JSON list of C-alpha atoms in Angstrom, two decimals:
[
{"chain": "A", "resi": 1111, "resn": "UNK", "atom": "CA", "xyz": [72.85, 111.83, 89.93]},
{"chain": "A", "resi": 1112, "resn": "UNK", "atom": "CA", "xyz": [71.47, 108.33, 90.37]},
{"chain": "A", "resi": 1113, "resn": "UNK", "atom": "CA", "xyz": [72.07, 106.49, 87.12]},
{"chain": "A", "resi": 1114, "resn": "UNK", "atom": "CA", "xyz": [70.13, 103.66, 85.55]},
{"chain": "A", "resi": 1115, "resn": "UNK", "atom": "CA", "xyz": [72.24, 100.63, 84.68]},
{"chain": "A", "resi": 1116, "resn": "UNK", "atom": "CA", "xyz": [71.18, 99.92, 81.11]},
{"chain": "A", "resi": 1117, "resn": "UNK", "atom": "CA", "xyz": [72.25, 99.96, 77.48]},
{"chain": "A", "resi": 1118, "resn": "UNK", "atom": "CA", "xyz": [68.96, 101.50, 76.31]},
{"chain": "A", "resi": 1119, "resn": "UNK", "atom": "CA", "xyz": [69.01, 105.24, 75.85]},
{"chain": "A", "resi": 1120, "resn": "UNK", "atom": "CA", "xyz": [65.85, 107.28, 75.46]},
{"chain": "A", "resi": 1121, "resn": "UNK", "atom": "CA", "xyz": [66.31, 110.12, 73.00]},
{"chain": "A", "resi": 1122, "resn": "UNK", "atom": "CA", "xyz": [64.43, 113.18, 71.86]},
{"chain": "A", "resi": 1123, "resn": "UNK", "atom": "CA", "xyz": [65.17, 115.91, 69.35]},
{"chain": "A", "resi": 1124, "resn": "UNK", "atom": "CA", "xyz": [67.10, 117.97, 71.90]},
{"chain": "A", "resi": 1125, "resn": "UNK", "atom": "CA", "xyz": [69.31, 115.04, 72.87]},
{"chain": "A", "resi": 1126, "resn": "UNK", "atom": "CA", "xyz": [69.66, 114.05, 69.22]},
{"chain": "A", "resi": 1127, "resn": "UNK", "atom": "CA", "xyz": [71.07, 117.45, 68.33]},
{"chain": "A", "resi": 1128, "resn": "UNK", "atom": "CA", "xyz": [73.84, 116.94, 70.89]},
{"chain": "A", "resi": 1129, "resn": "UNK", "atom": "CA", "xyz": [74.90, 113.67, 69.30]},
{"chain": "A", "resi": 1130, "resn": "UNK", "atom": "CA", "xyz": [77.66, 113.32, 66.73]},
{"chain": "A", "resi": 1131, "resn": "UNK", "atom": "CA", "xyz": [76.01, 110.27, 65.15]},
{"chain": "A", "resi": 1132, "resn": "UNK", "atom": "CA", "xyz": [72.57, 109.65, 63.65]},
{"chain": "A", "resi": 1133, "resn": "UNK", "atom": "CA", "xyz": [70.77, 108.04, 66.58]},
{"chain": "A", "resi": 1134, "resn": "UNK", "atom": "CA", "xyz": [67.58, 107.80, 64.52]},
{"chain": "A", "resi": 1135, "resn": "UNK", "atom": "CA", "xyz": [69.26, 105.46, 62.07]},
{"chain": "A", "resi": 1136, "resn": "UNK", "atom": "CA", "xyz": [67.06, 102.39, 61.52]},
{"chain": "A", "resi": 1137, "resn": "UNK", "atom": "CA", "xyz": [69.93, 100.15, 62.63]},
{"chain": "A", "resi": 1138, "resn": "UNK", "atom": "CA", "xyz": [69.74, 101.62, 66.14]},
{"chain": "A", "resi": 1139, "resn": "UNK", "atom": "CA", "xyz": [66.28, 102.99, 66.77]},
{"chain": "A", "resi": 1140, "resn": "UNK", "atom": "CA", "xyz": [63.83, 101.09, 68.99]},
{"chain": "A", "resi": 1141, "resn": "UNK", "atom": "CA", "xyz": [60.16, 102.16, 69.13]},
{"chain": "A", "resi": 1142, "resn": "UNK", "atom": "CA", "xyz": [61.03, 105.54, 67.59]},
{"chain": "A", "resi": 1143, "resn": "UNK", "atom": "CA", "xyz": [62.54, 107.01, 70.78]},
{"chain": "A", "resi": 1144, "resn": "UNK", "atom": "CA", "xyz": [65.14, 104.56, 72.12]},
{"chain": "A", "resi": 1145, "resn": "UNK", "atom": "CA", "xyz": [68.50, 103.24, 70.95]},
{"chain": "A", "resi": 1146, "resn": "UNK", "atom": "CA", "xyz": [70.89, 100.50, 71.99]},
{"chain": "A", "resi": 1147, "resn": "UNK", "atom": "CA", "xyz": [73.77, 102.83, 72.78]},
{"chain": "A", "resi": 1148, "resn": "UNK", "atom": "CA", "xyz": [76.15, 99.92, 73.28]},
{"chain": "A", "resi": 1149, "resn": "UNK", "atom": "CA", "xyz": [75.53, 98.90, 69.69]},
{"chain": "A", "resi": 1150, "resn": "UNK", "atom": "CA", "xyz": [76.01, 102.49, 68.54]},
{"chain": "A", "resi": 1151, "resn": "UNK", "atom": "CA", "xyz": [79.36, 102.68, 70.32]},
{"chain": "A", "resi": 1152, "resn": "UNK", "atom": "CA", "xyz": [80.50, 99.37, 68.82]},
{"chain": "A", "resi": 1153, "resn": "UNK", "atom": "CA", "xyz": [80.01, 100.80, 65.36]},
{"chain": "A", "resi": 1154, "resn": "UNK", "atom": "CA", "xyz": [81.05, 104.44, 65.78]},
{"chain": "A", "resi": 1155, "resn": "UNK", "atom": "CA", "xyz": [83.41, 104.19, 68.75]},
{"chain": "A", "resi": 1156, "resn": "UNK", "atom": "CA", "xyz": [82.85, 104.86, 72.43]},
{"chain": "A", "resi": 1157, "resn": "UNK", "atom": "CA", "xyz": [81.89, 108.37, 73.51]},
{"chain": "A", "resi": 1158, "resn": "UNK", "atom": "CA", "xyz": [81.58, 107.99, 77.27]},
{"chain": "A", "resi": 1159, "resn": "UNK", "atom": "CA", "xyz": [82.25, 111.63, 78.08]},
{"chain": "A", "resi": 1160, "resn": "UNK", "atom": "CA", "xyz": [79.40, 112.70, 75.83]},
{"chain": "A", "resi": 1161, "resn": "UNK", "atom": "CA", "xyz": [77.06, 110.00, 77.15]},
{"chain": "A", "resi": 1162, "resn": "UNK", "atom": "CA", "xyz": [77.64, 110.69, 80.84]},
{"chain": "A", "resi": 1163, "resn": "UNK", "atom": "CA", "xyz": [77.38, 114.43, 80.32]},
{"chain": "A", "resi": 1164, "resn": "UNK", "atom": "CA", "xyz": [74.03, 114.27, 78.55]},
{"chain": "A", "resi": 1165, "resn": "UNK", "atom": "CA", "xyz": [72.22, 111.25, 80.02]},
{"chain": "A", "resi": 1166, "resn": "UNK", "atom": "CA", "xyz": [71.38, 109.50, 83.28]},
{"chain": "A", "resi": 1167, "resn": "UNK", "atom": "CA", "xyz": [72.25, 105.95, 82.24]},
{"chain": "A", "resi": 1168, "resn": "UNK", "atom": "CA", "xyz": [75.23, 103.93, 83.45]},
{"chain": "A", "resi": 1169, "resn": "UNK", "atom": "CA", "xyz": [76.32, 102.09, 80.33]},
{"chain": "A", "resi": 1170, "resn": "UNK", "atom": "CA", "xyz": [79.72, 101.19, 81.74]},
{"chain": "A", "resi": 1171, "resn": "UNK", "atom": "CA", "xyz": [78.19, 99.27, 84.65]},
{"chain": "A", "resi": 1172, "resn": "UNK", "atom": "CA", "xyz": [75.89, 97.48, 82.20]},
{"chain": "A", "resi": 1173, "resn": "UNK", "atom": "CA", "xyz": [78.79, 96.53, 79.92]},
{"chain": "A", "resi": 1174, "resn": "UNK", "atom": "CA", "xyz": [80.86, 95.25, 82.84]},
{"chain": "A", "resi": 1175, "resn": "UNK", "atom": "CA", "xyz": [77.95, 93.22, 84.20]},
{"chain": "A", "resi": 1176, "resn": "UNK", "atom": "CA", "xyz": [77.44, 91.73, 80.72]},
{"chain": "A", "resi": 1177, "resn": "UNK", "atom": "CA", "xyz": [81.17, 91.08, 80.25]},
{"chain": "A", "resi": 1178, "resn": "UNK", "atom": "CA", "xyz": [81.43, 93.22, 77.14]},
{"chain": "A", "resi": 1179, "resn": "UNK", "atom": "CA", "xyz": [83.44, 96.17, 78.41]},
{"chain": "A", "resi": 1180, "resn": "UNK", "atom": "CA", "xyz": [86.74, 97.00, 76.71]},
{"chain": "A", "resi": 1181, "resn": "UNK", "atom": "CA", "xyz": [89.12, 97.24, 79.66]},
{"chain": "A", "resi": 1182, "resn": "UNK", "atom": "CA", "xyz": [92.16, 97.50, 77.42]},
{"chain": "A", "resi": 1183, "resn": "UNK", "atom": "CA", "xyz": [91.13, 100.76, 75.77]},
{"chain": "A", "resi": 1184, "resn": "UNK", "atom": "CA", "xyz": [88.49, 102.23, 78.08]},
{"chain": "A", "resi": 1185, "resn": "UNK", "atom": "CA", "xyz": [89.66, 101.58, 81.64]},
{"chain": "A", "resi": 1186, "resn": "UNK", "atom": "CA", "xyz": [89.90, 105.35, 82.10]},
{"chain": "A", "resi": 1187, "resn": "UNK", "atom": "CA", "xyz": [86.10, 105.61, 81.83]},
{"chain": "A", "resi": 1188, "resn": "UNK", "atom": "CA", "xyz": [85.56, 103.19, 84.71]},
{"chain": "A", "resi": 1189, "resn": "UNK", "atom": "CA", "xyz": [87.81, 105.23, 86.97]},
{"chain": "A", "resi": 1190, "resn": "UNK", "atom": "CA", "xyz": [86.10, 108.47, 85.96]},
{"chain": "A", "resi": 1191, "resn": "UNK", "atom": "CA", "xyz": [82.44, 107.44, 85.80]},
{"chain": "A", "resi": 1192, "resn": "UNK", "atom": "CA", "xyz": [81.98, 104.07, 87.46]},
{"chain": "A", "resi": 1193, "resn": "UNK", "atom": "CA", "xyz": [84.72, 103.49, 90.05]},
{"chain": "A", "resi": 1194, "resn": "UNK", "atom": "CA", "xyz": [82.57, 101.10, 92.08]},
{"chain": "A", "resi": 1195, "resn": "UNK", "atom": "CA", "xyz": [83.00, 98.63, 89.22]},
{"chain": "A", "resi": 1196, "resn": "UNK", "atom": "CA", "xyz": [86.77, 98.99, 88.93]},
{"chain": "A", "resi": 1197, "resn": "UNK", "atom": "CA", "xyz": [88.41, 95.57, 88.77]},
{"chain": "A", "resi": 1198, "resn": "UNK", "atom": "CA", "xyz": [92.08, 95.91, 89.72]},
{"chain": "A", "resi": 1199, "resn": "UNK", "atom": "CA", "xyz": [93.00, 92.74, 87.83]},
{"chain": "A", "resi": 1200, "resn": "UNK", "atom": "CA", "xyz": [91.35, 93.88, 84.58]},
{"chain": "A", "resi": 1201, "resn": "UNK", "atom": "CA", "xyz": [92.16, 97.58, 84.76]},
{"chain": "A", "resi": 1202, "resn": "UNK", "atom": "CA", "xyz": [94.79, 98.87, 82.29]},
{"chain": "A", "resi": 1203, "resn": "UNK", "atom": "CA", "xyz": [97.20, 100.30, 84.85]},
{"chain": "A", "resi": 1204, "resn": "UNK", "atom": "CA", "xyz": [99.98, 100.80, 82.32]},
{"chain": "A", "resi": 1205, "resn": "UNK", "atom": "CA", "xyz": [97.99, 103.27, 80.26]},
{"chain": "A", "resi": 1206, "resn": "UNK", "atom": "CA", "xyz": [95.39, 104.77, 82.63]},
{"chain": "A", "resi": 1207, "resn": "UNK", "atom": "CA", "xyz": [96.79, 104.81, 86.17]},
{"chain": "A", "resi": 1208, "resn": "UNK", "atom": "CA", "xyz": [96.52, 108.60, 86.25]},
{"chain": "A", "resi": 1209, "resn": "UNK", "atom": "CA", "xyz": [92.71, 108.40, 86.10]},
{"chain": "A", "resi": 1210, "resn": "UNK", "atom": "CA", "xyz": [92.64, 106.35, 89.28]},
{"chain": "A", "resi": 1211, "resn": "UNK", "atom": "CA", "xyz": [94.84, 108.87, 91.06]},
{"chain": "A", "resi": 1212, "resn": "UNK", "atom": "CA", "xyz": [92.57, 111.71, 89.96]},
{"chain": "A", "resi": 1213, "resn": "UNK", "atom": "CA", "xyz": [89.05, 110.25, 90.21]},
{"chain": "A", "resi": 1214, "resn": "UNK", "atom": "CA", "xyz": [89.14, 107.33, 92.63]},
{"chain": "A", "resi": 1215, "resn": "UNK", "atom": "CA", "xyz": [92.35, 107.22, 94.68]},
{"chain": "A", "resi": 1216, "resn": "UNK", "atom": "CA", "xyz": [90.74, 104.79, 97.12]},
{"chain": "A", "resi": 1217, "resn": "UNK", "atom": "CA", "xyz": [91.06, 102.23, 94.30]},
{"chain": "A", "resi": 1218, "resn": "UNK", "atom": "CA", "xyz": [94.77, 102.83, 93.79]},
{"chain": "A", "resi": 1219, "resn": "UNK", "atom": "CA", "xyz": [96.83, 99.64, 93.87]},
{"chain": "A", "resi": 1220, "resn": "UNK", "atom": "CA", "xyz": [100.40, 100.63, 94.66]},
{"chain": "A", "resi": 1221, "resn": "UNK", "atom": "CA", "xyz": [101.81, 97.39, 93.26]},
{"chain": "A", "resi": 1222, "resn": "UNK", "atom": "CA", "xyz": [100.06, 97.79, 89.90]},
{"chain": "A", "resi": 1223, "resn": "UNK", "atom": "CA", "xyz": [100.15, 101.57, 89.54]},
{"chain": "A", "resi": 1224, "resn": "UNK", "atom": "CA", "xyz": [102.34, 102.93, 86.71]},
{"chain": "A", "resi": 1225, "resn": "UNK", "atom": "CA", "xyz": [104.73, 104.92, 88.89]},
{"chain": "A", "resi": 1226, "resn": "UNK", "atom": "CA", "xyz": [107.22, 105.35, 86.07]},
{"chain": "A", "resi": 1227, "resn": "UNK", "atom": "CA", "xyz": [104.83, 107.44, 83.97]},
{"chain": "A", "resi": 1228, "resn": "UNK", "atom": "CA", "xyz": [102.27, 108.82, 86.43]},
{"chain": "A", "resi": 1229, "resn": "UNK", "atom": "CA", "xyz": [104.03, 109.46, 89.75]},
{"chain": "A", "resi": 1230, "resn": "UNK", "atom": "CA", "xyz": [103.24, 113.16, 89.63]},
{"chain": "A", "resi": 1231, "resn": "UNK", "atom": "CA", "xyz": [99.51, 112.47, 89.46]},
{"chain": "A", "resi": 1232, "resn": "UNK", "atom": "CA", "xyz": [99.62, 110.74, 92.84]},
{"chain": "A", "resi": 1233, "resn": "UNK", "atom": "CA", "xyz": [101.53, 113.68, 94.26]},
{"chain": "A", "resi": 1234, "resn": "UNK", "atom": "CA", "xyz": [99.01, 116.11, 92.78]},
{"chain": "A", "resi": 1235, "resn": "UNK", "atom": "CA", "xyz": [95.70, 114.36, 93.52]},
{"chain": "A", "resi": 1236, "resn": "UNK", "atom": "CA", "xyz": [96.28, 111.96, 96.40]},
{"chain": "A", "resi": 1237, "resn": "UNK", "atom": "CA", "xyz": [99.58, 112.56, 98.18]},
{"chain": "A", "resi": 1238, "resn": "UNK", "atom": "CA", "xyz": [98.47, 110.31, 101.01]},
{"chain": "A", "resi": 1239, "resn": "UNK", "atom": "CA", "xyz": [99.02, 107.42, 98.55]},
{"chain": "A", "resi": 1240, "resn": "UNK", "atom": "CA", "xyz": [102.62, 108.35, 97.76]},
{"chain": "A", "resi": 1241, "resn": "UNK", "atom": "CA", "xyz": [105.12, 105.51, 97.93]},
{"chain": "A", "resi": 1242, "resn": "UNK", "atom": "CA", "xyz": [108.50, 107.22, 97.92]},
{"chain": "A", "resi": 1243, "resn": "UNK", "atom": "CA", "xyz": [110.30, 103.97, 97.10]},
{"chain": "A", "resi": 1244, "resn": "UNK", "atom": "CA", "xyz": [108.24, 103.54, 93.94]},
{"chain": "A", "resi": 1245, "resn": "UNK", "atom": "CA", "xyz": [108.02, 107.23, 93.06]},
{"chain": "A", "resi": 1246, "resn": "UNK", "atom": "CA", "xyz": [109.73, 108.23, 89.79]},
{"chain": "A", "resi": 1247, "resn": "UNK", "atom": "CA", "xyz": [112.30, 110.65, 91.17]},
{"chain": "A", "resi": 1248, "resn": "UNK", "atom": "CA", "xyz": [114.13, 110.82, 87.86]},
{"chain": "A", "resi": 1249, "resn": "UNK", "atom": "CA", "xyz": [111.13, 112.24, 86.02]},
{"chain": "A", "resi": 1250, "resn": "UNK", "atom": "CA", "xyz": [108.98, 113.92, 88.67]},
{"chain": "A", "resi": 1251, "resn": "UNK", "atom": "CA", "xyz": [111.31, 115.16, 91.42]},
{"chain": "A", "resi": 1252, "resn": "UNK", "atom": "CA", "xyz": [110.26, 118.77, 90.90]},
{"chain": "A", "resi": 1253, "resn": "UNK", "atom": "CA", "xyz": [106.70, 118.02, 92.06]},
{"chain": "A", "resi": 1254, "resn": "UNK", "atom": "CA", "xyz": [107.96, 116.94, 95.47]},
{"chain": "A", "resi": 1255, "resn": "UNK", "atom": "CA", "xyz": [110.11, 120.04, 95.78]},
{"chain": "A", "resi": 1256, "resn": "UNK", "atom": "CA", "xyz": [107.22, 122.28, 94.80]},
{"chain": "A", "resi": 1257, "resn": "UNK", "atom": "CA", "xyz": [104.36, 120.76, 96.79]},
{"chain": "A", "resi": 1258, "resn": "UNK", "atom": "CA", "xyz": [105.62, 118.21, 99.31]},
{"chain": "A", "resi": 1259, "resn": "UNK", "atom": "CA", "xyz": [109.10, 119.19, 100.54]},
{"chain": "A", "resi": 1260, "resn": "UNK", "atom": "CA", "xyz": [108.46, 117.20, 103.71]},
{"chain": "A", "resi": 1261, "resn": "UNK", "atom": "CA", "xyz": [108.72, 114.12, 101.46]},
{"chain": "A", "resi": 1262, "resn": "UNK", "atom": "CA", "xyz": [112.05, 115.30, 100.06]},
{"chain": "A", "resi": 1263, "resn": "UNK", "atom": "CA", "xyz": [114.85, 112.74, 99.79]},
{"chain": "A", "resi": 1264, "resn": "UNK", "atom": "CA", "xyz": [118.18, 114.33, 98.92]},
{"chain": "A", "resi": 1265, "resn": "UNK", "atom": "CA", "xyz": [119.69, 111.04, 97.78]},
{"chain": "A", "resi": 1266, "resn": "UNK", "atom": "CA", "xyz": [116.83, 110.14, 95.42]},
{"chain": "A", "resi": 1267, "resn": "UNK", "atom": "CA", "xyz": [116.18, 113.62, 94.10]},
{"chain": "A", "resi": 1268, "resn": "UNK", "atom": "CA", "xyz": [117.12, 114.33, 90.46]},
{"chain": "A", "resi": 1269, "resn": "UNK", "atom": "CA", "xyz": [119.50, 117.20, 91.11]},
{"chain": "A", "resi": 1270, "resn": "UNK", "atom": "CA", "xyz": [120.88, 117.17, 87.58]},
{"chain": "A", "resi": 1271, "resn": "UNK", "atom": "CA", "xyz": [117.55, 118.08, 85.98]},
{"chain": "A", "resi": 1272, "resn": "UNK", "atom": "CA", "xyz": [115.50, 119.71, 88.74]},
{"chain": "A", "resi": 1273, "resn": "UNK", "atom": "CA", "xyz": [117.87, 121.63, 91.00]},
{"chain": "A", "resi": 1274, "resn": "UNK", "atom": "CA", "xyz": [116.01, 124.78, 89.98]},
{"chain": "A", "resi": 1275, "resn": "UNK", "atom": "CA", "xyz": [112.87, 123.58, 91.80]},
{"chain": "A", "resi": 1276, "resn": "UNK", "atom": "CA", "xyz": [114.73, 123.19, 95.09]},
{"chain": "A", "resi": 1277, "resn": "UNK", "atom": "CA", "xyz": [116.11, 126.71, 94.86]},
{"chain": "A", "resi": 1278, "resn": "UNK", "atom": "CA", "xyz": [112.69, 128.11, 94.04]},
{"chain": "A", "resi": 1279, "resn": "UNK", "atom": "CA", "xyz": [110.36, 126.12, 96.29]},
{"chain": "A", "resi": 1280, "resn": "UNK", "atom": "CA", "xyz": [112.33, 124.66, 99.18]},
{"chain": "A", "resi": 1281, "resn": "UNK", "atom": "CA", "xyz": [115.75, 126.29, 99.46]},
{"chain": "A", "resi": 1282, "resn": "UNK", "atom": "CA", "xyz": [116.18, 124.88, 102.95]},
{"chain": "A", "resi": 1283, "resn": "UNK", "atom": "CA", "xyz": [116.67, 121.50, 101.20]},
{"chain": "A", "resi": 1284, "resn": "UNK", "atom": "CA", "xyz": [119.43, 122.78, 98.91]},
{"chain": "A", "resi": 1285, "resn": "UNK", "atom": "CA", "xyz": [122.57, 120.66, 99.03]},
{"chain": "A", "resi": 1286, "resn": "UNK", "atom": "CA", "xyz": [125.42, 122.70, 97.53]},
{"chain": "A", "resi": 1287, "resn": "UNK", "atom": "CA", "xyz": [127.39, 119.56, 96.70]},
{"chain": "A", "resi": 1288, "resn": "UNK", "atom": "CA", "xyz": [124.52, 118.01, 94.73]},
{"chain": "A", "resi": 1289, "resn": "UNK", "atom": "CA", "xyz": [123.04, 121.18, 93.25]},
{"chain": "A", "resi": 1290, "resn": "UNK", "atom": "CA", "xyz": [123.47, 121.70, 89.48]},
{"chain": "A", "resi": 1291, "resn": "UNK", "atom": "CA", "xyz": [125.31, 125.02, 89.65]},
{"chain": "A", "resi": 1292, "resn": "UNK", "atom": "CA", "xyz": [126.28, 124.91, 86.00]},
{"chain": "A", "resi": 1293, "resn": "UNK", "atom": "CA", "xyz": [122.67, 124.89, 84.83]},
{"chain": "A", "resi": 1294, "resn": "UNK", "atom": "CA", "xyz": [120.61, 126.45, 87.64]},
{"chain": "A", "resi": 1295, "resn": "UNK", "atom": "CA", "xyz": [122.77, 129.00, 89.45]},
{"chain": "A", "resi": 1296, "resn": "UNK", "atom": "CA", "xyz": [120.40, 131.74, 88.29]},
{"chain": "A", "resi": 1297, "resn": "UNK", "atom": "CA", "xyz": [117.60, 130.32, 90.48]},
{"chain": "A", "resi": 1298, "resn": "UNK", "atom": "CA", "xyz": [119.80, 130.64, 93.55]},
{"chain": "A", "resi": 1299, "resn": "UNK", "atom": "CA", "xyz": [120.58, 134.25, 92.75]},
{"chain": "A", "resi": 1300, "resn": "UNK", "atom": "CA", "xyz": [116.89, 135.01, 92.27]},
{"chain": "A", "resi": 1301, "resn": "UNK", "atom": "CA", "xyz": [115.14, 132.96, 94.95]},
{"chain": "A", "resi": 1302, "resn": "UNK", "atom": "CA", "xyz": [117.66, 132.16, 97.69]},
{"chain": "A", "resi": 1303, "resn": "UNK", "atom": "CA", "xyz": [120.80, 134.29, 97.42]},
{"chain": "A", "resi": 1304, "resn": "UNK", "atom": "CA", "xyz": [121.73, 133.35, 100.97]},
{"chain": "A", "resi": 1305, "resn": "UNK", "atom": "CA", "xyz": [122.51, 129.88, 99.57]},
{"chain": "A", "resi": 1306, "resn": "UNK", "atom": "CA", "xyz": [124.93, 131.23, 96.96]},
{"chain": "A", "resi": 1307, "resn": "UNK", "atom": "CA", "xyz": [128.24, 129.39, 97.03]},
{"chain": "A", "resi": 1308, "resn": "UNK", "atom": "CA", "xyz": [130.84, 131.64, 95.38]},
{"chain": "A", "resi": 1309, "resn": "UNK", "atom": "CA", "xyz": [133.12, 128.72, 94.57]},
{"chain": "A", "resi": 1310, "resn": "UNK", "atom": "CA", "xyz": [130.40, 126.72, 92.82]},
{"chain": "A", "resi": 1311, "resn": "UNK", "atom": "CA", "xyz": [128.24, 129.48, 91.31]},
{"chain": "A", "resi": 1312, "resn": "UNK", "atom": "CA", "xyz": [128.32, 129.73, 87.50]},
{"chain": "A", "resi": 1313, "resn": "UNK", "atom": "CA", "xyz": [129.65, 133.28, 87.35]},
{"chain": "A", "resi": 1314, "resn": "UNK", "atom": "CA", "xyz": [130.49, 133.04, 83.67]},
{"chain": "A", "resi": 1315, "resn": "UNK", "atom": "CA", "xyz": [126.89, 132.53, 82.66]},
{"chain": "A", "resi": 1316, "resn": "UNK", "atom": "CA", "xyz": [124.83, 134.06, 85.49]},
{"chain": "A", "resi": 1317, "resn": "UNK", "atom": "CA", "xyz": [126.72, 137.06, 86.88]},
{"chain": "A", "resi": 1318, "resn": "UNK", "atom": "CA", "xyz": [123.96, 139.28, 85.51]},
{"chain": "A", "resi": 1319, "resn": "UNK", "atom": "CA", "xyz": [121.44, 137.51, 87.75]},
{"chain": "A", "resi": 1320, "resn": "UNK", "atom": "CA", "xyz": [123.52, 138.32, 90.80]},
{"chain": "A", "resi": 1321, "resn": "UNK", "atom": "CA", "xyz": [123.79, 141.89, 89.62]},
{"chain": "A", "resi": 1322, "resn": "UNK", "atom": "CA", "xyz": [119.99, 142.07, 89.23]},
{"chain": "A", "resi": 1323, "resn": "UNK", "atom": "CA", "xyz": [118.71, 140.13, 92.26]},
{"chain": "A", "resi": 1324, "resn": "UNK", "atom": "CA", "xyz": [121.47, 140.22, 94.88]},
{"chain": "A", "resi": 1325, "resn": "UNK", "atom": "CA", "xyz": [124.16, 142.75, 93.94]},
{"chain": "A", "resi": 1326, "resn": "UNK", "atom": "CA", "xyz": [125.65, 142.61, 97.41]},
{"chain": "A", "resi": 1327, "resn": "UNK", "atom": "CA", "xyz": [126.85, 139.11, 96.55]},
{"chain": "A", "resi": 1328, "resn": "UNK", "atom": "CA", "xyz": [129.00, 140.35, 93.66]},
{"chain": "A", "resi": 1329, "resn": "UNK", "atom": "CA", "xyz": [131.90, 140.87, 95.99]},
{"chain": "A", "resi": 1330, "resn": "UNK", "atom": "CA", "xyz": [131.94, 137.13, 96.56]},
{"chain": "A", "resi": 1331, "resn": "UNK", "atom": "CA", "xyz": [132.80, 136.58, 92.91]},
{"chain": "A", "resi": 1332, "resn": "UNK", "atom": "CA", "xyz": [136.30, 135.16, 92.54]},
{"chain": "A", "resi": 1333, "resn": "UNK", "atom": "CA", "xyz": [138.65, 137.64, 90.91]},
{"chain": "A", "resi": 1334, "resn": "UNK", "atom": "CA", "xyz": [136.16, 140.45, 91.47]},
{"chain": "A", "resi": 1335, "resn": "UNK", "atom": "CA", "xyz": [138.37, 143.20, 90.09]},
{"chain": "A", "resi": 1336, "resn": "UNK", "atom": "CA", "xyz": [138.68, 146.77, 91.19]},
{"chain": "A", "resi": 1337, "resn": "UNK", "atom": "CA", "xyz": [137.39, 147.80, 87.78]},
{"chain": "A", "resi": 1338, "resn": "UNK", "atom": "CA", "xyz": [134.23, 145.69, 88.20]},
{"chain": "A", "resi": 1339, "resn": "UNK", "atom": "CA", "xyz": [133.69, 147.12, 91.64]},
{"chain": "A", "resi": 1340, "resn": "UNK", "atom": "CA", "xyz": [133.98, 150.67, 90.33]},
{"chain": "A", "resi": 1341, "resn": "UNK", "atom": "CA", "xyz": [131.62, 149.86, 87.47]},
{"chain": "A", "resi": 1342, "resn": "UNK", "atom": "CA", "xyz": [129.03, 148.58, 89.96]},
{"chain": "A", "resi": 1343, "resn": "UNK", "atom": "CA", "xyz": [129.33, 151.75, 92.01]},
{"chain": "A", "resi": 1344, "resn": "UNK", "atom": "CA", "xyz": [128.98, 153.90, 88.92]},
{"chain": "A", "resi": 1345, "resn": "UNK", "atom": "CA", "xyz": [125.94, 151.96, 87.72]},
{"chain": "A", "resi": 1346, "resn": "UNK", "atom": "CA", "xyz": [124.23, 152.61, 91.05]}
]
């Protein structure tokens, strides 16, 4: 849709019924069928999603051109609805970086992007923009394991928290010395039993998972007693 850069919104009864404020209020109305929507937003708060869904005007562009746009609180709306006007120096990268990754990745500034909080959004929406040195491995390692194992870095990966994702999505990347066997042994039994290390596996907590998903591996269990073996045979 080609939008008109303006702050003046023409309204009718149908449009009025979709509004959450009284657009016919005498403080806003112009010639009975128009309102200064910028003024309305200043009083009642910005509703850009509503405006861009139900009209053909580009208020954001108008506000930027007239130097009255609130970059601090509404940068997200520029990325979503008016990316051509995105000013990298004014944009609130700390709070709204994820909107750039999702709606206008061509505007992504790697040096200003909030990698600490929104790394996974780059991986999800624009992996070509991934900077693996800036990526937040501590918080979002699992996304790489699940969707981009070719970007996997065994030394940066958060094995303590996200070993499960390696076992489930890219078992060929599983490092038995780094894997969190205490917490995530069950994922190995279920998704990649060929990677099961009998010396490291948490038998105390997850023997039942071996019994369920890879019973042939039970014989690898240290101190696998004759009684246990007979019980397995009897259960089968």
